[in-house]
Amino acid sequence: MGTAALATLPILPTHALASPAYVLRPGAAEASLRGPDEPKTQVWVYNHSAPGPVIRIPRAKPVHIRVDNALPDPTTVHWHGIRIENAMDGVSGLTQQPIMPGASFDYRFTAPDAGTYWYHSHHRSWEQIARGLYGLLIVNEDTPVDVDADLAFIADDWRLDEAGQITEGFGALHEAAHRGRLGNWLTVNGDTKPKLNVSPNARVRLRCVSAANARVMAFELPGLTAHVIALDGQPLETPEILDGPLVLAPAQRVDLVIDMPGTPATFIINEVSVGDPIVAAELVVSGDALADRKNAAPLILPSNPLAQHQPDLENALHIDLLMQGGAMGGMTQATYKGQMFDMRTLVREHGQAWAFNGNAGKPVDPLVDLKAGQTAVIGMINDTRWPHAMHLHGHHFRVLEIDSKAVINAPWRDTHLMQPAERIKIAFVADNPGKWLFHCHMLEHHMAGMGTWINVA
Ligand code: C2O
Ligand code: CU
């Protein structure tokens, strides 16, 4: 389980013309989440491994991935962060019907931008991701980037009982109205405290992904200097030194570059979001030293086609999104499926605890209808006591403003972590036709109301 180095999926023989390049088989399996000496955990994963296999695809070339559903439940696969054709976005109930047990679905798409992405179930995601249905998706740069090691760091907090089994109670409403389902067992690449081996002087690219349902994780790398080179798959124009802990909200990605020292050593990567640090992984420097890069310039990734899709702020359409609800919030009522309910009835009878613009759950009508190519600016107010990881499908947006302060060099993101009471403005070009979900990636929040969609003509 848990490959630290990025092995790629075997490409199947292509004697049959129509054979897909990759086959993903979601199904039940066992995983050594707690280490080789502990009882195995029953999980739902892709291709028997937790996390699923690393999928590496070329940029700007069509790929074909078949999903054979070996689960007892329906499922879908979403390719998080890819500016994808709408019909391939994998959103159960919006862009496709779920894949029934025993059935298959062929995903065919072309990824326009290189970078670090992930794939995961988008059907009852609060349960299916918590059971392990996710994996790393890498879109290769056109020319390989000059690093000595390209390592996965996909973190998850599982909720395990004493026997090491995943606890049920998925989507419990009390949790959904608070932070969401928080786990009690941390893995990286499906392992407990894995050792990531690198050579002395190696320049390491660490692709950090959070697959947590709800926890906002934070990592420290004492003794190491790391540069942030990409956020949510998209390269930064100027790499930035990681200053303070690496904060990863659910679904966010951060690519780091770290130059290792020239002599053998072991560095701990700690998770520090709660009190005492927990060891997440170890970076073990050993073996023959590579050439010293101490004086080499920091790595800058080539820019993606996305960078040409700059928002036209002068002619933008402005939209407001008021986020309300949750425990200790002031929400008294909301519309659900076209009908108004008081908060108590909403929670008790409909399992809804959150609303966008007074509407709980995915509304019949989109938040906005946009013309292809139009720039949209969404002004969002988090009128709740909780943080939210807001994710827009099919597009990346630039965070222009936080609490009325302009953001310098506004980064491109597909998932932004909003703090309680925060107000932000995001902008994006609606250049991808279709129905795109816009939701909180704290999966229980989404389940309990925090989701809407936009329509691009
Ligand atoms: Cu990571 Cu709606 O998705
Ligand atoms: Cu949320």
CSV table of C-alpha atoms and ligand atoms in Angstrom, one decimal:
chain,number,residue,atom,x,y,z
A,1,MET,CA,0.0,0.0,0.0
A,2,GLY,CA,0.9,3.6,-0.2
A,3,THR,CA,3.6,4.2,-2.8
A,4,ALA,CA,5.7,7.1,-1.9
A,5,ALA,CA,7.5,7.4,-5.2
A,6,LEU,CA,5.2,8.1,-8.1
A,7,ALA,CA,4.8,4.8,-9.9
A,8,THR,CA,2.5,5.2,-12.8
A,9,LEU,CA,-0.4,2.9,-13.6
A,10,PRO,CA,0.6,0.3,-16.1
A,11,ILE,CA,-0.6,1.1,-19.6
A,12,LEU,CA,-2.6,-1.8,-20.8
A,13,PRO,CA,-1.7,-3.5,-24.0
A,14,THR,CA,-3.5,-1.6,-26.8
A,15,HIS,CA,-4.1,-4.5,-29.2
A,16,ALA,CA,-7.8,-3.8,-29.0
A,17,LEU,CA,-8.2,-0.4,-30.6
A,18,ALA,CA,-10.9,0.8,-28.2
A,19,SER,CA,-9.1,-0.4,-25.1
A,20,PRO,CA,-8.8,2.4,-22.5
A,21,ALA,CA,-5.4,3.6,-21.3
A,22,TYR,CA,-6.4,3.2,-17.7
A,23,VAL,CA,-8.9,1.1,-15.8
A,24,LEU,CA,-10.0,2.2,-12.4
A,25,ARG,CA,-11.9,-0.4,-10.4
A,26,PRO,CA,-13.5,1.0,-7.3
A,27,GLY,CA,-14.2,-1.8,-4.9
A,28,ALA,CA,-13.8,-3.2,-1.3
A,29,ALA,CA,-10.3,-4.1,-0.2
A,30,GLU,CA,-8.1,-4.2,2.9
A,31,ALA,CA,-5.4,-1.7,3.6
A,32,SER,CA,-2.6,-1.5,6.2
A,33,LEU,CA,-3.4,2.0,7.2
A,34,ARG,CA,-2.0,1.7,10.8
A,35,GLY,CA,1.2,0.0,9.7
A,36,PRO,CA,2.3,-3.6,8.9
A,37,ASP,CA,1.9,-5.0,12.4
A,38,GLU,CA,-1.7,-3.8,13.0
A,39,PRO,CA,-4.9,-5.4,11.8
A,40,LYS,CA,-5.9,-4.4,8.3
A,41,THR,CA,-8.7,-1.9,7.7
A,42,GLN,CA,-11.7,-2.6,5.4
A,43,VAL,CA,-11.7,0.2,2.9
A,44,TRP,CA,-13.3,1.2,-0.4
A,45,VAL,CA,-10.6,2.1,-2.8
A,46,TYR,CA,-9.5,2.1,-6.5
A,47,ASN,CA,-7.6,-0.9,-7.8
A,48,HIS,CA,-7.1,-2.4,-4.3
A,49,SER,CA,-4.7,0.3,-3.1
A,50,ALA,CA,-5.2,3.1,-0.6
A,51,PRO,CA,-5.0,5.7,-2.0
A,52,GLY,CA,-5.8,4.6,-5.6
A,53,PRO,CA,-3.0,4.4,-8.2
A,54,VAL,CA,-1.2,7.6,-9.2
A,55,ILE,CA,-2.6,8.5,-12.6
A,56,ARG,CA,-0.1,10.4,-14.8
A,57,ILE,CA,-1.4,11.9,-18.0
A,58,PRO,CA,0.0,14.1,-20.7
A,59,ARG,CA,-1.2,17.7,-21.0
A,60,ALA,CA,-3.3,18.6,-24.0
A,61,LYS,CA,-3.8,15.0,-25.2
A,62,PRO,CA,-7.0,13.0,-25.0
A,63,VAL,CA,-7.1,10.3,-22.4
A,64,HIS,CA,-9.5,7.5,-21.8
A,65,ILE,CA,-10.1,6.1,-18.3
A,66,ARG,CA,-12.6,3.4,-17.8
A,67,VAL,CA,-14.3,3.0,-14.4
A,68,ASP,CA,-15.6,-0.5,-13.7
A,69,ASN,CA,-17.7,-0.3,-10.6
A,70,ALA,CA,-17.0,-3.3,-8.3
A,71,LEU,CA,-18.6,-1.5,-5.2
A,72,PRO,CA,-21.9,-2.6,-3.7
A,73,ASP,CA,-23.1,1.0,-4.2
A,74,PRO,CA,-23.3,3.4,-7.2
A,75,THR,CA,-20.4,5.8,-7.7
A,76,THR,CA,-18.8,8.4,-10.0
A,77,VAL,CA,-15.3,9.8,-10.5
A,78,HIS,CA,-14.6,13.5,-10.4
A,79,TRP,CA,-11.2,14.8,-11.7
A,80,HIS,CA,-10.8,17.6,-9.2
A,81,GLY,CA,-9.3,20.8,-10.6
A,82,ILE,CA,-9.2,19.8,-14.3
A,83,ARG,CA,-10.8,22.3,-16.7
A,84,ILE,CA,-12.6,19.4,-18.2
A,85,GLU,CA,-15.5,18.8,-20.7
A,86,ASN,CA,-18.7,19.2,-18.6
A,87,ALA,CA,-20.1,15.7,-19.4
A,88,MET,CA,-16.9,14.2,-17.9
A,89,ASP,CA,-16.9,16.1,-14.6
A,90,GLY,CA,-18.3,13.1,-12.7
A,91,VAL,CA,-20.9,14.9,-10.6
A,92,SER,CA,-23.6,12.5,-9.8
A,93,GLY,CA,-27.0,14.1,-10.3
A,94,LEU,CA,-25.7,17.1,-12.3
A,95,THR,CA,-23.4,15.9,-15.1
A,96,GLN,CA,-24.1,12.2,-15.1
A,97,GLN,CA,-26.1,9.4,-13.6
A,98,PRO,CA,-24.2,7.4,-11.1
A,99,ILE,CA,-22.4,4.3,-12.3
A,100,MET,CA,-24.4,1.4,-10.9
A,101,PRO,CA,-22.7,-1.7,-9.2
A,102,GLY,CA,-21.3,-3.9,-12.0
A,103,ALA,CA,-21.6,-1.2,-14.6
A,104,SER,CA,-18.8,0.8,-16.4
A,105,PHE,CA,-18.3,4.4,-17.5
A,106,ASP,CA,-15.8,5.7,-20.0
A,107,TYR,CA,-14.3,9.0,-19.0
A,108,ARG,CA,-12.6,10.7,-22.0
A,109,PHE,CA,-11.1,14.1,-21.6
A,110,THR,CA,-8.1,16.4,-22.3
A,111,ALA,CA,-6.4,18.2,-19.5
A,112,PRO,CA,-5.4,21.7,-20.7
A,113,ASP,CA,-3.1,22.5,-17.7
A,114,ALA,CA,-0.2,20.7,-16.2
A,115,GLY,CA,0.0,20.2,-12.4
A,116,THR,CA,-1.1,18.4,-9.3
A,117,TYR,CA,-4.7,17.3,-9.2
A,118,TRP,CA,-6.7,14.5,-7.6
A,119,TYR,CA,-9.6,12.2,-8.5
A,120,HIS,CA,-12.3,11.1,-6.1
A,121,SER,CA,-15.8,9.8,-5.9
A,122,HIS,CA,-18.5,12.5,-6.3
A,123,HIS,CA,-21.4,10.3,-5.3
A,124,ARG,CA,-22.2,10.4,-1.5
A,125,SER,CA,-18.7,11.8,-1.3
A,126,TRP,CA,-18.9,12.3,2.5
A,127,GLU,CA,-19.1,8.5,2.8
A,128,GLN,CA,-17.1,7.3,-0.3
A,129,ILE,CA,-14.1,9.6,0.2
A,130,ALA,CA,-14.0,8.8,4.0
A,131,ARG,CA,-13.9,5.1,2.9
A,132,GLY,CA,-10.9,5.8,0.7
A,133,LEU,CA,-12.1,6.5,-2.8
A,134,TYR,CA,-9.5,9.0,-4.0
A,135,GLY,CA,-6.1,9.1,-5.7
A,136,LEU,CA,-3.5,11.5,-7.1
A,137,LEU,CA,-3.8,12.8,-10.7
A,138,ILE,CA,-0.8,14.3,-12.2
A,139,VAL,CA,-0.8,16.2,-15.5
A,140,ASN,CA,2.8,16.2,-16.8
A,141,GLU,CA,4.5,19.3,-17.9
A,142,ASP,CA,5.4,19.2,-21.7
A,143,THR,CA,9.1,18.9,-20.8
A,144,PRO,CA,10.0,17.2,-17.6
A,145,VAL,CA,10.8,19.6,-14.8
A,146,ASP,CA,14.3,19.5,-13.4
A,147,VAL,CA,13.9,17.7,-10.1
A,148,ASP,CA,15.7,14.7,-8.7
A,149,ALA,CA,12.6,13.2,-7.0
A,150,ASP,CA,8.9,13.7,-7.5
A,151,LEU,CA,7.0,12.6,-4.4
A,152,ALA,CA,3.4,12.2,-3.5
A,153,PHE,CA,2.2,13.5,-0.1
A,154,ILE,CA,-1.5,12.8,0.0
A,155,ALA,CA,-2.8,13.2,3.5
A,156,ASP,CA,-6.0,12.0,5.1
A,157,ASP,CA,-7.5,11.7,8.5
A,158,TRP,CA,-9.4,8.5,8.8
A,159,ARG,CA,-11.9,7.8,11.6
A,160,LEU,CA,-11.0,4.4,13.0
A,161,ASP,CA,-12.4,2.4,15.9
A,162,GLU,CA,-10.2,0.4,18.3
A,163,ALA,CA,-10.1,-2.5,16.0
A,164,GLY,CA,-8.8,-0.3,13.3
A,165,GLN,CA,-12.0,-0.3,11.3
A,166,ILE,CA,-13.7,2.8,9.7
A,167,THR,CA,-16.5,3.9,11.9
A,168,GLU,CA,-19.9,4.3,10.3
A,169,GLY,CA,-22.1,7.3,11.1
A,170,PHE,CA,-21.2,9.0,7.8
A,171,GLY,CA,-22.9,12.4,7.4
A,172,ALA,CA,-24.0,12.7,11.0
A,173,LEU,CA,-26.0,15.9,11.2
A,174,HIS,CA,-24.6,17.2,14.4
A,175,GLU,CA,-21.1,17.1,12.8
A,176,ALA,CA,-22.4,18.4,9.6
A,177,ALA,CA,-23.7,21.5,11.4
A,178,HIS,CA,-20.2,22.0,13.0
A,179,ARG,CA,-16.9,21.3,11.5
A,180,GLY,CA,-17.8,18.1,9.6
A,181,ARG,CA,-16.4,14.6,10.1
A,182,LEU,CA,-12.9,14.8,11.7
A,183,GLY,CA,-10.8,11.7,11.7
A,184,ASN,CA,-8.5,10.3,14.4
A,185,TRP,CA,-5.8,8.5,12.4
A,186,LEU,CA,-3.5,10.4,10.0
A,187,THR,CA,-2.0,8.7,6.9
A,188,VAL,CA,0.2,10.0,4.2
A,189,ASN,CA,0.1,8.0,0.9
A,190,GLY,CA,-2.1,5.5,2.8
A,191,ASP,CA,0.6,4.7,5.3
A,192,THR,CA,1.3,5.7,8.9
A,193,LYS,CA,4.5,7.8,9.1
A,194,PRO,CA,5.9,6.7,5.8
A,195,LYS,CA,9.6,7.2,5.1
A,196,LEU,CA,10.2,9.1,1.9
A,197,ASN,CA,13.7,8.3,0.8
A,198,VAL,CA,15.8,10.9,-1.1
A,199,SER,CA,19.5,11.3,-2.0
A,200,PRO,CA,21.8,13.9,-0.4
A,201,ASN,CA,21.5,17.2,-2.3
A,202,ALA,CA,18.4,16.0,-4.1
A,203,ARG,CA,16.0,18.7,-5.3
A,204,VAL,CA,12.6,17.2,-4.3
A,205,ARG,CA,9.2,18.1,-5.6
A,206,LEU,CA,6.6,17.3,-3.0
A,207,ARG,CA,3.0,17.2,-4.3
A,208,CYS,CA,0.9,17.8,-1.2
A,209,VAL,CA,-2.9,17.0,-1.4
A,210,SER,CA,-5.5,16.9,1.4
A,211,ALA,CA,-8.1,14.2,1.0
A,212,ALA,CA,-9.6,14.9,4.4
A,213,ASN,CA,-13.4,15.2,4.6
A,214,ALA,CA,-13.4,18.2,6.8
A,215,ARG,CA,-10.2,18.8,8.7
A,216,VAL,CA,-8.0,21.8,7.8
A,217,MET,CA,-4.5,20.3,8.1
A,218,ALA,CA,-1.3,22.1,8.7
A,219,PHE,CA,2.2,20.7,8.2
A,220,GLU,CA,5.6,21.9,9.4
A,221,LEU,CA,9.0,20.7,8.1
A,222,PRO,CA,11.4,21.7,10.8
A,223,GLY,CA,15.0,22.2,9.5
A,224,LEU,CA,14.0,22.4,5.9
A,225,THR,CA,13.5,25.3,3.6
A,226,ALA,CA,10.6,24.8,1.1
A,227,HIS,CA,9.5,26.9,-1.8
A,228,VAL,CA,5.8,26.9,-2.8
A,229,ILE,CA,5.8,26.6,-6.6
A,230,ALA,CA,2.2,25.8,-7.3
A,231,LEU,CA,-1.3,26.1,-5.7
A,232,ASP,CA,-4.2,23.9,-6.8
A,233,GLY,CA,-2.1,22.7,-9.7
A,234,GLN,CA,-1.3,26.2,-11.1
A,235,PRO,CA,2.3,27.5,-11.1
A,236,LEU,CA,3.1,30.6,-9.1
A,237,GLU,CA,4.9,33.2,-11.3
A,238,THR,CA,7.4,33.6,-8.5
A,239,PRO,CA,7.9,30.8,-6.0
A,240,GLU,CA,7.5,31.8,-2.4
A,241,ILE,CA,9.4,30.5,0.6
A,242,LEU,CA,7.1,28.6,2.8
A,243,ASP,CA,6.8,30.9,5.8
A,244,GLY,CA,4.9,29.2,8.7
A,245,PRO,CA,2.9,26.0,8.5
A,246,LEU,CA,1.7,24.6,5.2
A,247,VAL,CA,-2.1,24.9,5.5
A,248,LEU,CA,-4.1,22.5,3.4
A,249,ALA,CA,-7.9,22.7,3.5
A,250,PRO,CA,-9.9,19.7,2.1
A,251,ALA,CA,-9.1,19.3,-1.6
A,252,GLN,CA,-6.4,21.9,-1.8
A,253,ARG,CA,-3.0,21.1,-3.3
A,254,VAL,CA,0.4,22.7,-2.8
A,255,ASP,CA,3.5,21.8,-4.7
A,256,LEU,CA,6.7,22.3,-2.8
A,257,VAL,CA,10.3,22.2,-3.9
A,258,ILE,CA,12.9,21.4,-1.2
A,259,ASP,CA,16.7,21.2,-1.7
A,260,MET,CA,18.0,18.5,0.6
A,261,PRO,CA,21.3,18.8,2.5
A,262,GLY,CA,24.4,17.0,1.2
A,263,THR,CA,24.8,14.6,4.1
A,264,PRO,CA,22.6,11.9,5.5
A,265,ALA,CA,19.9,13.1,7.8
A,266,THR,CA,16.3,12.5,8.7
A,267,PHE,CA,13.6,15.2,8.7
A,268,ILE,CA,10.2,14.9,10.2
A,269,ILE,CA,7.1,16.4,8.7
A,270,ASN,CA,4.6,17.2,11.4
A,271,GLU,CA,0.9,17.8,11.3
A,272,VAL,CA,0.3,20.7,13.7
A,273,SER,CA,-3.4,21.6,13.4
A,274,VAL,CA,-4.2,20.3,16.9
A,275,GLY,CA,-2.1,20.9,19.9
A,276,ASP,CA,0.9,18.5,20.0
A,277,PRO,CA,2.5,17.9,16.6
A,278,ILE,CA,1.8,14.5,15.1
A,279,VAL,CA,4.5,12.9,12.9
A,280,ALA,CA,3.0,12.7,9.4
A,281,ALA,CA,6.0,11.4,7.5
A,282,GLU,CA,9.8,11.3,7.4
A,283,LEU,CA,12.1,12.5,4.7
A,284,VAL,CA,15.2,10.3,4.9
A,285,VAL,CA,18.3,11.5,3.2
A,286,SER,CA,20.7,8.7,2.4
A,287,GLY,CA,22.9,7.1,-0.3
A,288,ASP,CA,25.2,8.7,-2.8
A,289,ALA,CA,25.2,12.5,-2.9
A,290,LEU,CA,24.0,14.2,-6.1
A,291,ALA,CA,25.4,17.4,-7.4
A,292,ASP,CA,25.0,20.3,-5.0
A,293,ARG,CA,22.2,22.7,-6.1
A,294,LYS,CA,22.7,25.2,-3.2
A,295,ASN,CA,23.4,28.1,-5.6
A,296,ALA,CA,20.9,27.0,-8.2
A,297,ALA,CA,18.0,29.3,-8.9
A,298,PRO,CA,14.7,28.2,-7.5
A,299,LEU,CA,12.5,26.1,-9.7
A,300,ILE,CA,9.8,28.0,-11.7
A,301,LEU,CA,7.2,25.9,-13.4
A,302,PRO,CA,6.2,26.8,-17.0
A,303,SER,CA,3.0,28.7,-17.0
A,304,ASN,CA,-0.3,27.0,-18.0
A,305,PRO,CA,-2.7,28.0,-20.8
A,306,LEU,CA,-5.0,29.1,-17.9
A,307,ALA,CA,-2.8,32.2,-17.5
A,308,GLN,CA,-4.1,33.5,-20.8
A,309,HIS,CA,-7.7,33.5,-19.4
A,310,GLN,CA,-7.3,36.6,-17.3
A,311,PRO,CA,-10.6,38.1,-15.9
A,312,ASP,CA,-11.8,41.2,-17.6
A,313,LEU,CA,-12.7,43.1,-14.5
A,314,GLU,CA,-14.1,46.2,-16.3
A,315,ASN,CA,-16.9,44.2,-17.9
A,316,ALA,CA,-17.5,41.6,-15.2
A,317,LEU,CA,-20.8,40.5,-14.1
A,318,HIS,CA,-21.1,40.8,-10.3
A,319,ILE,CA,-22.8,38.2,-8.2
A,320,ASP,CA,-23.3,37.9,-4.4
A,321,LEU,CA,-23.1,34.7,-2.4
A,322,LEU,CA,-24.2,34.9,1.2
A,323,MET,CA,-23.2,31.8,3.2
A,324,GLN,CA,-25.3,31.1,6.2
A,325,GLY,CA,-26.2,28.4,8.7
A,326,GLY,CA,-24.5,25.9,10.9
A,327,ALA,CA,-24.3,25.7,14.6
A,328,MET,CA,-24.3,29.0,16.4
A,329,GLY,CA,-25.2,30.8,13.2
A,330,GLY,CA,-28.1,33.2,12.9
A,331,MET,CA,-30.0,31.4,10.2
A,332,THR,CA,-33.7,31.0,11.1
A,333,GLN,CA,-35.1,29.7,7.8
A,334,ALA,CA,-34.2,28.7,4.3
A,335,THR,CA,-35.7,27.4,1.1
A,336,TYR,CA,-35.2,23.7,0.3
A,337,LYS,CA,-36.5,22.2,-3.0
A,338,GLY,CA,-38.6,25.3,-3.6
A,339,GLN,CA,-40.3,25.4,-0.2
A,340,MET,CA,-39.5,27.6,2.8
A,341,PHE,CA,-38.8,25.9,6.1
A,342,ASP,CA,-37.8,27.1,9.6
A,343,MET,CA,-34.3,26.0,10.7
A,344,ARG,CA,-35.6,23.2,13.0
A,345,THR,CA,-37.7,21.6,10.3
A,346,LEU,CA,-34.9,22.0,7.8
A,347,VAL,CA,-32.5,20.1,10.1
A,348,ARG,CA,-34.8,17.5,11.5
A,349,GLU,CA,-36.8,16.6,8.4
A,350,HIS,CA,-34.5,17.4,5.5
A,351,GLY,CA,-31.0,17.0,6.9
A,352,GLN,CA,-30.1,20.6,5.8
A,353,ALA,CA,-28.2,23.0,8.0
A,354,TRP,CA,-26.6,25.5,5.6
A,355,ALA,CA,-27.7,27.8,2.9
A,356,PHE,CA,-26.3,29.9,0.0
A,357,ASN,CA,-28.5,33.0,-0.6
A,358,GLY,CA,-31.2,31.6,1.5
A,359,ASN,CA,-31.3,28.3,-0.4
A,360,ALA,CA,-30.3,25.0,1.2
A,361,GLY,CA,-29.0,22.2,-1.1
A,362,LYS,CA,-28.4,22.3,-4.9
A,363,PRO,CA,-31.1,24.7,-6.2
A,364,VAL,CA,-33.2,24.0,-9.3
A,365,ASP,CA,-31.9,27.2,-10.9
A,366,PRO,CA,-28.3,28.1,-11.1
A,367,LEU,CA,-26.7,30.8,-9.0
A,368,VAL,CA,-26.0,32.6,-12.3
A,369,ASP,CA,-26.3,32.0,-16.1
A,370,LEU,CA,-23.1,33.2,-17.7
A,371,LYS,CA,-22.3,33.7,-21.4
A,372,ALA,CA,-19.3,31.9,-22.7
A,373,GLY,CA,-16.2,34.1,-22.2
A,374,GLN,CA,-17.9,36.4,-19.7
A,375,THR,CA,-16.0,37.4,-16.6
A,376,ALA,CA,-17.8,36.8,-13.3
A,377,VAL,CA,-16.9,38.3,-10.0
A,378,ILE,CA,-18.5,36.6,-7.0
A,379,GLY,CA,-18.6,38.5,-3.7
A,380,MET,CA,-18.8,35.9,-0.9
A,381,ILE,CA,-19.7,36.5,2.7
A,382,ASN,CA,-19.1,33.8,5.2
A,383,ASP,CA,-21.8,34.7,7.7
A,384,THR,CA,-21.2,31.6,9.7
A,385,ARG,CA,-19.0,30.6,12.7
A,386,TRP,CA,-17.1,28.0,10.6
A,387,PRO,CA,-14.4,27.9,8.0
A,388,HIS,CA,-15.4,26.7,4.5
A,389,ALA,CA,-13.3,25.3,1.6
A,390,MET,CA,-15.1,26.7,-1.4
A,391,HIS,CA,-14.6,24.8,-4.6
A,392,LEU,CA,-15.7,25.8,-8.2
A,393,HIS,CA,-15.8,23.0,-10.8
A,394,GLY,CA,-14.4,23.3,-14.3
A,395,HIS,CA,-12.6,26.7,-13.7
A,396,HIS,CA,-9.9,28.2,-11.6
A,397,PHE,CA,-10.5,31.6,-10.1
A,398,ARG,CA,-8.4,34.4,-8.8
A,399,VAL,CA,-8.9,35.6,-5.2
A,400,LEU,CA,-9.0,39.4,-5.7
A,401,GLU,CA,-9.9,40.6,-2.3
A,402,ILE,CA,-10.0,39.4,1.3
A,403,ASP,CA,-11.9,41.5,3.8
A,404,SER,CA,-11.8,44.5,1.4
A,405,LYS,CA,-8.0,44.2,1.0
A,406,ALA,CA,-6.7,43.6,-2.4
A,407,VAL,CA,-4.6,40.4,-2.7
A,408,ILE,CA,-1.2,41.1,-4.3
A,409,ASN,CA,-0.5,38.7,-7.2
A,410,ALA,CA,-3.9,37.0,-6.6
A,411,PRO,CA,-3.2,33.3,-7.0
A,412,TRP,CA,-5.3,31.0,-9.2
A,413,ARG,CA,-7.2,28.5,-7.1
A,414,ASP,CA,-10.0,26.0,-7.5
A,415,THR,CA,-10.5,25.7,-3.7
A,416,HIS,CA,-10.3,28.6,-1.3
A,417,LEU,CA,-10.4,28.3,2.5
A,418,MET,CA,-12.7,31.0,3.9
A,419,GLN,CA,-12.4,31.9,7.5
A,420,PRO,CA,-15.5,32.6,9.7
A,421,ALA,CA,-16.9,36.1,9.0
A,422,GLU,CA,-14.5,36.5,6.0
A,423,ARG,CA,-15.6,38.4,2.9
A,424,ILE,CA,-13.9,37.7,-0.3
A,425,LYS,CA,-14.1,38.5,-4.0
A,426,ILE,CA,-13.1,36.0,-6.6
A,427,ALA,CA,-13.0,36.4,-10.4
A,428,PHE,CA,-12.9,33.9,-13.2
A,429,VAL,CA,-13.6,33.7,-16.9
A,430,ALA,CA,-16.6,31.5,-17.7
A,431,ASP,CA,-15.0,29.9,-20.7
A,432,ASN,CA,-16.1,26.3,-20.1
A,433,PRO,CA,-19.7,25.6,-21.1
A,434,GLY,CA,-21.9,23.4,-18.9
A,435,LYS,CA,-23.3,23.0,-15.5
A,436,TRP,CA,-20.6,23.5,-12.8
A,437,LEU,CA,-21.0,22.8,-9.2
A,438,PHE,CA,-19.8,25.4,-6.7
A,439,HIS,CA,-19.7,24.0,-3.2
A,440,CYS,CA,-18.0,23.7,0.2
A,441,HIS,CA,-15.5,20.8,0.1
A,442,MET,CA,-16.0,20.1,3.7
A,443,LEU,CA,-18.1,17.1,2.6
A,444,GLU,CA,-20.6,17.1,5.4
A,445,HIS,CA,-21.3,20.8,4.8
A,446,HIS,CA,-22.0,20.1,1.1
A,447,MET,CA,-24.2,17.2,2.1
A,448,ALA,CA,-26.2,19.5,4.5
A,449,GLY,CA,-26.8,22.3,2.1
A,450,MET,CA,-23.6,24.2,1.0
A,451,GLY,CA,-23.9,23.7,-2.7
A,452,THR,CA,-25.0,25.6,-5.7
A,453,TRP,CA,-24.1,25.6,-9.4
A,454,ILE,CA,-23.4,28.0,-12.3
A,455,ASN,CA,-24.5,27.6,-15.8
A,456,VAL,CA,-22.2,28.6,-18.7
A,457,ALA,CA,-23.9,28.8,-22.1
B,1,C2O,CU1,-13.3,17.7,-5.2
B,1,C2O,CU2,-17.1,18.8,-6.1
B,1,C2O,O1,-15.2,18.2,-5.7
B,2,CU,CU,-18.2,24.4,4.7
